C-alpha atoms as a printed R data frame, in Angstrom:
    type eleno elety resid chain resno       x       y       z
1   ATOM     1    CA   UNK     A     1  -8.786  13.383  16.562
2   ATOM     2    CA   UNK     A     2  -4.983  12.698  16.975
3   ATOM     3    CA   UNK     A     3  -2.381  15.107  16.228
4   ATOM     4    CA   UNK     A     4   0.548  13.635  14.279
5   ATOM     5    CA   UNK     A     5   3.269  14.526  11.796
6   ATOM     6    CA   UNK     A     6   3.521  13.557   8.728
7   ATOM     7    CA   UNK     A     7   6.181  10.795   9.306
8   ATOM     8    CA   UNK     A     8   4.047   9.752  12.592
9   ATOM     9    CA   UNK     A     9   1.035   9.324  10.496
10  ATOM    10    CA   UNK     A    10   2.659   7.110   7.606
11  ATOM    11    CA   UNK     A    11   4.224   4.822  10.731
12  ATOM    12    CA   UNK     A    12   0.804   4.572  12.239
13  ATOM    13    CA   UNK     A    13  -0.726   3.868   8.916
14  ATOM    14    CA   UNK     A    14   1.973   1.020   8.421
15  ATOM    15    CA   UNK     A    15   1.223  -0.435  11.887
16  ATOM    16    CA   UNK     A    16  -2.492  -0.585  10.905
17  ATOM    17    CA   UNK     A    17  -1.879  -2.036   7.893
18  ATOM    18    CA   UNK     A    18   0.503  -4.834   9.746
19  ATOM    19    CA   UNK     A    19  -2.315  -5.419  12.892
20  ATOM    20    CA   UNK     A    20  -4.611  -6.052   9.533
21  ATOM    21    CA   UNK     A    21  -3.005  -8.426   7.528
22  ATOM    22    CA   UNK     A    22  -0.207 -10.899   9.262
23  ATOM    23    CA   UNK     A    23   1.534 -11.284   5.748
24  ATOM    24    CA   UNK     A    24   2.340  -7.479   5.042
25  ATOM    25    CA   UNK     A    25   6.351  -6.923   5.582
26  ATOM    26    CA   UNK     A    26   8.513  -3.955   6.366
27  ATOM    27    CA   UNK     A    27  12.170  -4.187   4.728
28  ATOM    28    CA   UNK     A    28  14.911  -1.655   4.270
29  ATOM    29    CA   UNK     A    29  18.282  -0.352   5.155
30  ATOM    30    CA   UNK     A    30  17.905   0.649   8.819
31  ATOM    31    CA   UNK     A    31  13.962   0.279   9.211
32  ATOM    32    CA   UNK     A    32  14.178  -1.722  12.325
33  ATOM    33    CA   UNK     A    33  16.522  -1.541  15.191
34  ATOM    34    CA   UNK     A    34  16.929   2.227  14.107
35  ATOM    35    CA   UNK     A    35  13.088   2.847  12.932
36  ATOM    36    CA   UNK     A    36  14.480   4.215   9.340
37  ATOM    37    CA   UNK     A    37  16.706   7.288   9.142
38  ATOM    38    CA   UNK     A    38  13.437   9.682   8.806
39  ATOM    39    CA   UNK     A    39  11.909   7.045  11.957
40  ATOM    40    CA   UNK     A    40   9.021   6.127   9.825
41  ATOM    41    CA   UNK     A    41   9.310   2.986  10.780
42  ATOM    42    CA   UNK     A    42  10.014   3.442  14.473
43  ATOM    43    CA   UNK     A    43   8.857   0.764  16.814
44  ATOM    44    CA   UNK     A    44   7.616  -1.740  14.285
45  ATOM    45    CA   UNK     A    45  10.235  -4.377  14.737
46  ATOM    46    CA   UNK     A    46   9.733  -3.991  18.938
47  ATOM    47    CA   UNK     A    47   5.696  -4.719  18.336
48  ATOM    48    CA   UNK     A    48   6.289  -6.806  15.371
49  ATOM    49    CA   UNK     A    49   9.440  -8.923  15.539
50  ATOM    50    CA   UNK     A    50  12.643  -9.357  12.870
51  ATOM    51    CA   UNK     A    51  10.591 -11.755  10.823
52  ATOM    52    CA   UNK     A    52   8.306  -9.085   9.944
53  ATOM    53    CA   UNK     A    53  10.734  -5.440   9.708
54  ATOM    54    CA   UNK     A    54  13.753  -6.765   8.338
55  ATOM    55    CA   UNK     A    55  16.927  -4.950   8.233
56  ATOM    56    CA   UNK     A    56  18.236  -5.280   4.678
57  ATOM    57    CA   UNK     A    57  22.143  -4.798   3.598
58  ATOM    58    CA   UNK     A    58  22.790  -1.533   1.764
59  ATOM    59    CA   UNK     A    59  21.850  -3.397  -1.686
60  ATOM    60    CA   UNK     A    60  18.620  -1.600  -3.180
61  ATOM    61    CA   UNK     A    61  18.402  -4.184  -6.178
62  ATOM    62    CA   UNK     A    62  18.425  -6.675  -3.706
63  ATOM    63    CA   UNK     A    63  15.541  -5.095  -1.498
64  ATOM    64    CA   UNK     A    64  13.323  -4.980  -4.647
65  ATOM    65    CA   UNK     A    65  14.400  -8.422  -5.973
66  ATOM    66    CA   UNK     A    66  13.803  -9.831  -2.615
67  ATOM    67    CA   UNK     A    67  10.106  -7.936  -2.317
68  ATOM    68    CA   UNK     A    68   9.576  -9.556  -5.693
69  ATOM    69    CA   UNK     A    69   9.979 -13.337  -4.440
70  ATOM    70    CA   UNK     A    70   8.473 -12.642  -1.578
71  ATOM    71    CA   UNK     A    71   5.530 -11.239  -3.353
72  ATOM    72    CA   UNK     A    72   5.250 -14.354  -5.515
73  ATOM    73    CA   UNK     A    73   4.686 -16.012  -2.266
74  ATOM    74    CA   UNK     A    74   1.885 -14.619  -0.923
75  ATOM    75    CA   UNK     A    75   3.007 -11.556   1.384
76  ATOM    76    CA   UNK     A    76   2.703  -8.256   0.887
77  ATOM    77    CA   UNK     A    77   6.430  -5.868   1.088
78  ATOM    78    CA   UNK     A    78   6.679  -2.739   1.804
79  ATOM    79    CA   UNK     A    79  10.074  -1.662   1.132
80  ATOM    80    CA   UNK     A    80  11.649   1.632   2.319
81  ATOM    81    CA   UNK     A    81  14.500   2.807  -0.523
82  ATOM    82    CA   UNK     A    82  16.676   4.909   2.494
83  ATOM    83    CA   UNK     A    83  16.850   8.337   0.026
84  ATOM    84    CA   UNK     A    84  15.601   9.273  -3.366
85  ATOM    85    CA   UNK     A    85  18.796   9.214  -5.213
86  ATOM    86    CA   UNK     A    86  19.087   5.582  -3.733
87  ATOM    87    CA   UNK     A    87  16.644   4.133  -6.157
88  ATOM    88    CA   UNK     A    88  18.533   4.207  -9.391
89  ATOM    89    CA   UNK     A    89  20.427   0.491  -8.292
90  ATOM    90    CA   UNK     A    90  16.956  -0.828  -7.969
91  ATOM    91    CA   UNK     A    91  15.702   0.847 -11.535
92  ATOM    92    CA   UNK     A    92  16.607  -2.887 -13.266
93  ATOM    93    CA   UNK     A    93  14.582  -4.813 -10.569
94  ATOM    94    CA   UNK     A    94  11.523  -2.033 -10.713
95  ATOM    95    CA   UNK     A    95  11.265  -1.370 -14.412
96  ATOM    96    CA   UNK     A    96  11.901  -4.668 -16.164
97  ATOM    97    CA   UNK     A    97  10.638  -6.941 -13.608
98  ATOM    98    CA   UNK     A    98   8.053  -5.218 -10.979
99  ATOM    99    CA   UNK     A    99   6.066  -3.154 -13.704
100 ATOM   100    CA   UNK     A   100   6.383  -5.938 -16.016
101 ATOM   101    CA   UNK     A   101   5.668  -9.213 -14.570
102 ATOM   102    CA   UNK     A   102   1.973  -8.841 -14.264
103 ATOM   103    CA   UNK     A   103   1.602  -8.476 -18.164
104 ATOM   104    CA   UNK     A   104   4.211 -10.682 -18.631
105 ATOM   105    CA   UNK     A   105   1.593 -13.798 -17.078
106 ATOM   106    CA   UNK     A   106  -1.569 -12.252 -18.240
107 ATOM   107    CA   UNK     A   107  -2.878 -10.902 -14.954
108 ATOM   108    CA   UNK     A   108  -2.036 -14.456 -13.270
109 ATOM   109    CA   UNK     A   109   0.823 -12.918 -10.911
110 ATOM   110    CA   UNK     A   110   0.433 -10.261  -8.560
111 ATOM   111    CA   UNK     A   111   3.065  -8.405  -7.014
112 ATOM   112    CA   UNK     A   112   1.404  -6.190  -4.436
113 ATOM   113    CA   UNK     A   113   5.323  -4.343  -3.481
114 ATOM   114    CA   UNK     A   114   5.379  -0.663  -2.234
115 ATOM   115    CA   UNK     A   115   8.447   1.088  -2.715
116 ATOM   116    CA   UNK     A   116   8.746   3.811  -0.684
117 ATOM   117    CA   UNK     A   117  10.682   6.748  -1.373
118 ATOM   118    CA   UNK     A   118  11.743  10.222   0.311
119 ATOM   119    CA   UNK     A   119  11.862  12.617  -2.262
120 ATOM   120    CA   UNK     A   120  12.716  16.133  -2.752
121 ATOM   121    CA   UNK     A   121  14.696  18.363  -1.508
122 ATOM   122    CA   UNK     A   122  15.183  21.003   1.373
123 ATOM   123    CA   UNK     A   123  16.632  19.597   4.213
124 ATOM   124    CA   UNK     A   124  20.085  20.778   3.896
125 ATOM   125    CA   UNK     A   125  21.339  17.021   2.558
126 ATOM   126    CA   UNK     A   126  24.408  16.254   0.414
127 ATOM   127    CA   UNK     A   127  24.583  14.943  -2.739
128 ATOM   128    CA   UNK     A   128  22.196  11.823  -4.237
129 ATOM   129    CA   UNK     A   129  19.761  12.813  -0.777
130 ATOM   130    CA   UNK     A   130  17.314  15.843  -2.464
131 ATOM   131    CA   UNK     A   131  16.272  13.943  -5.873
132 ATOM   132    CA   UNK     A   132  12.910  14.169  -7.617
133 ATOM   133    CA   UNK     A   133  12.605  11.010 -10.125
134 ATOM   134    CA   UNK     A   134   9.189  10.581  -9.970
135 ATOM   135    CA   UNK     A   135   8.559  10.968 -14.013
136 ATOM   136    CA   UNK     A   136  11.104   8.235 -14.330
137 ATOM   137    CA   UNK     A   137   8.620   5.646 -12.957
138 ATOM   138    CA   UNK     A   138   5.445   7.673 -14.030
139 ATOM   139    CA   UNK     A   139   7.115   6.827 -17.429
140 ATOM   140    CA   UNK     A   140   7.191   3.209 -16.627
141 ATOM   141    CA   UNK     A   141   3.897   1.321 -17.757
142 ATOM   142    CA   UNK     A   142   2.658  -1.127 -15.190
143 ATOM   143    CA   UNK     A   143   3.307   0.942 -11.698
144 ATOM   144    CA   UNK     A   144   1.096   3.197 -10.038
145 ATOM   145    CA   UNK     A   145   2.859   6.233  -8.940
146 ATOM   146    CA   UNK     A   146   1.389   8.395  -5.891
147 ATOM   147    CA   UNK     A   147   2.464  11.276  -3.634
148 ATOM   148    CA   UNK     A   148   0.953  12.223  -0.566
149 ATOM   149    CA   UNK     A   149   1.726  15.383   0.634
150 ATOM   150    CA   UNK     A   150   0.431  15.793   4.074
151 ATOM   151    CA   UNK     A   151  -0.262  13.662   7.523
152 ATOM   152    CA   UNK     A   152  -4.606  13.141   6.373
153 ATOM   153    CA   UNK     A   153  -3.442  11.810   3.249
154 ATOM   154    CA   UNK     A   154  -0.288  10.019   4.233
155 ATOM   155    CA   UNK     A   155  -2.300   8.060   7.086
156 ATOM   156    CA   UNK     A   156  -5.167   6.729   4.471
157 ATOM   157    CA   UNK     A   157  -2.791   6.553   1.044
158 ATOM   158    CA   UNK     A   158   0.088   3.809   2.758
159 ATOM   159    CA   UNK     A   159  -2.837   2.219   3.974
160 ATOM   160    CA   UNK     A   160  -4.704   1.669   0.788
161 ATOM   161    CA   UNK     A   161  -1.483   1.140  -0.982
162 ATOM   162    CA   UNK     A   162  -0.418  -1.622   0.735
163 ATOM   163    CA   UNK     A   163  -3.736  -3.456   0.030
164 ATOM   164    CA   UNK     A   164  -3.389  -2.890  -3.580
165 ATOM   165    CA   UNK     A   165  -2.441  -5.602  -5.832
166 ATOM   166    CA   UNK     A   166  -0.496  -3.717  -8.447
167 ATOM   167    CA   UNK     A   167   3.248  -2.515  -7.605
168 ATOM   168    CA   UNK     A   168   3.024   1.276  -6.214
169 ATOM   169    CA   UNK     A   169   5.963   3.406  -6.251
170 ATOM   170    CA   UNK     A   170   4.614   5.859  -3.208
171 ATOM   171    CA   UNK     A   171   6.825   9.419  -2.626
172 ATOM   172    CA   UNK     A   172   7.332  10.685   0.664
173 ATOM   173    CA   UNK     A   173   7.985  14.835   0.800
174 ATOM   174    CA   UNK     A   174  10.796  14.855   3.117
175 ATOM   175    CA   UNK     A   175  11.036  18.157   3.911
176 ATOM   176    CA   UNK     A   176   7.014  17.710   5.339
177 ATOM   177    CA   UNK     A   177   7.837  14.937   7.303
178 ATOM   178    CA   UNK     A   178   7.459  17.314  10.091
179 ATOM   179    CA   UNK     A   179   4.488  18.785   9.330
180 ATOM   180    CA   UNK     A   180   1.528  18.365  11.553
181 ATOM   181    CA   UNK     A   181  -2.413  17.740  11.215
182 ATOM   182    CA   UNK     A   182  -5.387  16.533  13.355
183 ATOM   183    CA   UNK     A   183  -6.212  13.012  11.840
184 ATOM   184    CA   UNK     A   184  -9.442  10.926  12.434
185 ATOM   185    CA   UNK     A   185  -8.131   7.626  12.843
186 ATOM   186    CA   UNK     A   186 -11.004   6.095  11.471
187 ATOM   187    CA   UNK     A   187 -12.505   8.195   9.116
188 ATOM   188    CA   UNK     A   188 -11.994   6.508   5.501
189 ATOM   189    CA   UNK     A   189 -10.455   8.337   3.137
190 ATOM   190    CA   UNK     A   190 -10.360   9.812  -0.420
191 ATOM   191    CA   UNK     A   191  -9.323   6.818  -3.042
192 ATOM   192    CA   UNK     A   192  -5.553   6.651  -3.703
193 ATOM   193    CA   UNK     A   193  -6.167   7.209  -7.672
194 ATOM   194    CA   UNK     A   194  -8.354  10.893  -6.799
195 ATOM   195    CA   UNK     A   195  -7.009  14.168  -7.307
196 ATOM   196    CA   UNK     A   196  -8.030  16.528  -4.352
197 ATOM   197    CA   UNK     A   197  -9.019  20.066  -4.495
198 ATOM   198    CA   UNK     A   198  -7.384  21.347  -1.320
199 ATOM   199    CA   UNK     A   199  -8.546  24.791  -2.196
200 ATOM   200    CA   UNK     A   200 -11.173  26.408  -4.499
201 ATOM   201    CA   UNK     A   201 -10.894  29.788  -6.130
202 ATOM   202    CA   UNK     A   202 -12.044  31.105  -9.815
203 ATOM   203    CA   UNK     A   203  -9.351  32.979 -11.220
204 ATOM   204    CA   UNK     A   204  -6.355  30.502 -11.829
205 ATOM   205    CA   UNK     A   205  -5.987  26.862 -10.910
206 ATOM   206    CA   UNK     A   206  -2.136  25.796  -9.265
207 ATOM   207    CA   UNK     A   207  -1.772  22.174 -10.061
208 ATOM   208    CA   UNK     A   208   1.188  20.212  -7.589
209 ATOM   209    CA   UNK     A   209   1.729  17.140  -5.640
210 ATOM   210    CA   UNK     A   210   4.410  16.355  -2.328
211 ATOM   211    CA   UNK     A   211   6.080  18.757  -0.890
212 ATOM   212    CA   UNK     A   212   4.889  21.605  -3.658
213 ATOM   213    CA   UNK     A   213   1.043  21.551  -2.335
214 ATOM   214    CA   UNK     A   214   2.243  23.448   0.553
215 ATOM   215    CA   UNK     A   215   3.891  26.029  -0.946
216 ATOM   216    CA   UNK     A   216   0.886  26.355  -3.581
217 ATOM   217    CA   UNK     A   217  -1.234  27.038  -1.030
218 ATOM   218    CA   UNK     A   218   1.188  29.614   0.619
219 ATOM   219    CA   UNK     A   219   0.787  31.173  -2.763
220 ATOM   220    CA   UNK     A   220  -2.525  30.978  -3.012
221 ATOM   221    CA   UNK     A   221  -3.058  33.046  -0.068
222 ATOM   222    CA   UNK     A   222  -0.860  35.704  -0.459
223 ATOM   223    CA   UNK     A   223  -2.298  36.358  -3.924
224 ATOM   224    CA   UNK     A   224  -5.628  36.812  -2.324
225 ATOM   225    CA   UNK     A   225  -4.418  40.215  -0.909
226 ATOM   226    CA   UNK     A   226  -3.955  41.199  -4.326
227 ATOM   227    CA   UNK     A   227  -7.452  40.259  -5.490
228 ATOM   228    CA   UNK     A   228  -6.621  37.038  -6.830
229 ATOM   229    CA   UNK     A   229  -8.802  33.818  -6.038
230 ATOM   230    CA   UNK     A   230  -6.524  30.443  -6.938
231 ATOM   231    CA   UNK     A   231  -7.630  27.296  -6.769
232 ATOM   232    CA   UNK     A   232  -4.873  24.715  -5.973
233 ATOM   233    CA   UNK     A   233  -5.448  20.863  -6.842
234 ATOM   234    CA   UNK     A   234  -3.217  18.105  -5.220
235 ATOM   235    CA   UNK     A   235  -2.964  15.669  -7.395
236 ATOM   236    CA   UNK     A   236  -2.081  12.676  -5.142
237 ATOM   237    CA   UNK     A   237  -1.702   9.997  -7.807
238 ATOM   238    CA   UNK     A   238   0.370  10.731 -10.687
239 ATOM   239    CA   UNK     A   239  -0.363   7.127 -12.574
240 ATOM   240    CA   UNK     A   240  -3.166   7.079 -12.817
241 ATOM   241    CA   UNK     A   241  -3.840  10.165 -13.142
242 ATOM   242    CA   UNK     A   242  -7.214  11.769 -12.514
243 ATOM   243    CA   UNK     A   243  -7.772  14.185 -14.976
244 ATOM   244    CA   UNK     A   244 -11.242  14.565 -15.229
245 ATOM   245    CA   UNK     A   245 -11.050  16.743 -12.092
246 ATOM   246    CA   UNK     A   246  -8.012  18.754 -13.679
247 ATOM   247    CA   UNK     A   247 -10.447  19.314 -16.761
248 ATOM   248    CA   UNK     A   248 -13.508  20.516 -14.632
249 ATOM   249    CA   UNK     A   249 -10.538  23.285 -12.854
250 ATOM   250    CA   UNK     A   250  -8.825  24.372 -15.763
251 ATOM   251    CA   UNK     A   251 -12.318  24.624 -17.676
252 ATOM   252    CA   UNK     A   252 -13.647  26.683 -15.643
253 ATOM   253    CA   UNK     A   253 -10.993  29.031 -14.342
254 ATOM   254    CA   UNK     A   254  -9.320  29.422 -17.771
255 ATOM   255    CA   UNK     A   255  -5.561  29.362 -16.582
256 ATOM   256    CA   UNK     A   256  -3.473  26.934 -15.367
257 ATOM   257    CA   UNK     A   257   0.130  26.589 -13.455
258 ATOM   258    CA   UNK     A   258   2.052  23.454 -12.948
259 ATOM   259    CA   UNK     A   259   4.310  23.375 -10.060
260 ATOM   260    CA   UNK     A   260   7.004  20.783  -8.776
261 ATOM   261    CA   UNK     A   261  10.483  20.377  -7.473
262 ATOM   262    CA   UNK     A   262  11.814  18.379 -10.491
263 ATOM   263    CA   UNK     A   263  13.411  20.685 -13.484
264 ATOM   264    CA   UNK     A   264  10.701  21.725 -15.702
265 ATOM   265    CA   UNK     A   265  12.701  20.452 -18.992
266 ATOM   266    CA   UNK     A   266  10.287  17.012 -19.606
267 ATOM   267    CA   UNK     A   267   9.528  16.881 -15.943
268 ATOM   268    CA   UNK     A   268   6.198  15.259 -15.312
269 ATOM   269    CA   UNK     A   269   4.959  18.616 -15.770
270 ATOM   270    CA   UNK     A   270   4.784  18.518 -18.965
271 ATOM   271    CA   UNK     A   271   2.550  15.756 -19.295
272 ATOM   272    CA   UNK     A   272   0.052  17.904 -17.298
273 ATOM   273    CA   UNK     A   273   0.230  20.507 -19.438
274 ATOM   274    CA   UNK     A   274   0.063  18.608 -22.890
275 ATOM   275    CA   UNK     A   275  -3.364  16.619 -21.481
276 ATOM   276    CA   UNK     A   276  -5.206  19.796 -20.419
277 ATOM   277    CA   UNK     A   277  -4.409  22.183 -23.382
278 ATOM   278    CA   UNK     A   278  -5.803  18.871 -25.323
279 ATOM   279    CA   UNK     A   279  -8.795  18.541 -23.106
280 ATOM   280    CA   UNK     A   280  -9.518  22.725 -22.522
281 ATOM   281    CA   UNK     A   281  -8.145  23.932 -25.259
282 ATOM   282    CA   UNK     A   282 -10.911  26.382 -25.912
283 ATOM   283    CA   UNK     A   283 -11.054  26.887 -22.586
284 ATOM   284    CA   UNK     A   284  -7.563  28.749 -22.063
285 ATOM   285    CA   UNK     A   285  -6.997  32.522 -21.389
286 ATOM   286    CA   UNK     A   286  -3.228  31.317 -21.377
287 ATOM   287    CA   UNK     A   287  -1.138  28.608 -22.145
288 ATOM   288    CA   UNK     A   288  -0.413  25.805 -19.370
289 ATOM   289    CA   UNK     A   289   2.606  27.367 -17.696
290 ATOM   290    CA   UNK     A   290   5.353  25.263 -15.738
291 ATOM   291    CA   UNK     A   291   6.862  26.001 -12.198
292 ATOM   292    CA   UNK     A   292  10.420  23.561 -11.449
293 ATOM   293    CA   UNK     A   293  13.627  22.984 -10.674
294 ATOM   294    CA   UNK     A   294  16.264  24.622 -13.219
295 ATOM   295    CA   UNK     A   295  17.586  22.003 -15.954
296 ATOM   296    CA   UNK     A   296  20.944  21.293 -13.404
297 ATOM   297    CA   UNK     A   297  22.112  18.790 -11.061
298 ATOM   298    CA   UNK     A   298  20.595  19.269  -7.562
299 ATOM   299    CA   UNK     A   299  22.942  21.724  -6.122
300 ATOM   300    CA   UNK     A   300  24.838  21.735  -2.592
301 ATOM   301    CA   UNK     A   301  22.701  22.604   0.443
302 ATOM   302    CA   UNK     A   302  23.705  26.023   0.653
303 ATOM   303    CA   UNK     A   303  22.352  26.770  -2.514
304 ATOM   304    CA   UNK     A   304  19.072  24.845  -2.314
305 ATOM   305    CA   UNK     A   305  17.304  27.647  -1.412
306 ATOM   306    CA   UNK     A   306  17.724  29.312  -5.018
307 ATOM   307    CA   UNK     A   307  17.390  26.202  -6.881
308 ATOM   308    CA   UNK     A   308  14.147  25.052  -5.103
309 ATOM   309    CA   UNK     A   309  10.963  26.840  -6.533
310 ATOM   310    CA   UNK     A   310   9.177  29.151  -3.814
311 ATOM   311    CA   UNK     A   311   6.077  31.376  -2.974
312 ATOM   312    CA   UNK     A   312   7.630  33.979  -5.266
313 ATOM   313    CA   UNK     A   313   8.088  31.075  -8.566
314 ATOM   314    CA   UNK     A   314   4.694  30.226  -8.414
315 ATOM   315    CA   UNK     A   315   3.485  33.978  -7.927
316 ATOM   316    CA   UNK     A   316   5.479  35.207 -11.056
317 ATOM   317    CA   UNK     A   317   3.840  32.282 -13.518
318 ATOM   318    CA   UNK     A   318   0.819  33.174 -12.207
319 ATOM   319    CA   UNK     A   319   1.281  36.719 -13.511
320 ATOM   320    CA   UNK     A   320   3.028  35.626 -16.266
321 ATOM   321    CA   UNK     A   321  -0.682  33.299 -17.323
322 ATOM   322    CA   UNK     A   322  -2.430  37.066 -16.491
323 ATOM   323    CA   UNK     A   323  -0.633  39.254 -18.886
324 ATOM   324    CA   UNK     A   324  -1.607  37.202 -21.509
């Protein structure tokens, strides 16, 4: 077992990846001589040269284009976009040619390209750094879409990302980068479309993903001093999205919550909620309720604190879902 943050973990799962297969690539603003600005990518270009961790100019749409061609060719890109908020010049390159260029020649093309992405918010950044698009590109037919949301997962989901075929759009939780775990470096782990039950309860089931998990699961055990057993479910992949383990949860506990850092008005929280009311309808005690960010701008630092949904968010749906 080996002790590592979260950030530690994905860098050691991209160096595995790279020891594996000679024509996977690192590219982004600052991933090399610097190691990225989170140092996810520390040390890569030292072990494995400029040809293979290239620092990119500040030109997202031209990190994704470039991954594309590349792709085409034979290798494998992983491409670090610097900060969430940075990914909107690279929308054109990701949504009308990434996603769509496998359809486009009948399965003939592959374009295995990760994007990844820091995302969230709490670390105190200004604005365009603490974004939450992910139902932008959960939206977007022909990516997969995961989150990992702790140093287990992140170690086993770059790694089985990067040897997908299809494009993957893969969120970081930046404010868990520093979060630390005992990994087995060689145990397998669970497949990158699963949903995983990282706790089990009866009463009420807490559905999140990134950085939300942990604060689920903060929740979670300060309800059990009132009596109250939750069950909280990461979900891990958003597209695809496994909701036959949702279904089995929400069946049998009879409530639901929802819970992420993007605003609840048509975050990708609603999509939850609309596919299990239709699958456990007659199931529910209560309707599907949603935990988010308020329907605003991401706010300045000082402020994040109130914007950002906490312990006491999630705690107040969940006795909203019990007076019903």
């Amino acid at each position: 077992m080996t002790t590592l943050t979260l950030a530690k973990a994905l860098n050691e799962g991209l160096r595995r990846s790279m020891e594996d297969d000679p024509k996977v690539l690192v590219m982004g603003e600052d991933v090399g001589k610097l190691g990225g600005v989170f140092r996810v990518t520390d040390g890569l270009q030292k072990d494995f040269g400029e040809d293979r961790v290239i620092d990119t100019p500040l030109a997202e749409s031209g990190i994704i284009g470039t991954a594309i061609g590349l792709a085409l060719r034979g290798y494998r890109p992983v491409c670090e976009i610097q900060f969430d908020g940075f990914v909107f010049p690279a929308a054109d390159q990701i949504i009308t040619q990434l996603a769509k260029m496998p359809l486009r020649s009948l399965g003939t093309l592959k374009l295995p390209v990760v994007v990844r992405i820091p995302f969230g918010g709490g670390i105190g950044a200004v604005e365009h750094h603490s974004e939450s698009p992910e139902a932008y590109f959960t939206h977007t037919a022909g990516l997969r879409v995961v989150a990992c949301s702790n140093p287990v997962d992140a170690y086993t989901m770059i790694q089985d990302a990067v040897r997908c075929d299809d494009p993957i759009i893969f969120f970081e939780p930046k404010r868990r980068y520093w979060d630390k775990a005992d990994i087995d470096l060689a145990a397998p782990g669970l497949a990158l479309d699963r949903a995983r039950t990282v706790r089990q309860g009866r009463d009420i089931t807490l559905i999140a993903y990134g950085p939300m998990v942990k604060t689920c699961l903060e929740a979670a055990a300060a309800a059990e001093e009132d009596g109250r057993d939750i069950e909280v479910i990461d979900l891990r992949s958003l597209n695809p999205l496994d909701v036959d383990v949702l279904t089995e949860s929400v069946t049998r506990t009879g409530r639901c919550v929802v819970a992420h850092e993007a605003p609840v008005f048509t975050g990708f929280g609603a999509e939850l909620a609309a596919r299990i009311t239709e699958r456990c309808f007659y199931s529910l005690e209560a309707p599907v309720l949603r935990v988010g960010g308020f329907s605003t701008p991401y706010p300045p630092s000082r402020l994040e604190d109130h914007y950002l949904p906490d312990l006491d968010r999630v705690l107040d749906a969940v006795d909203r879902s019990f007076a019903y």
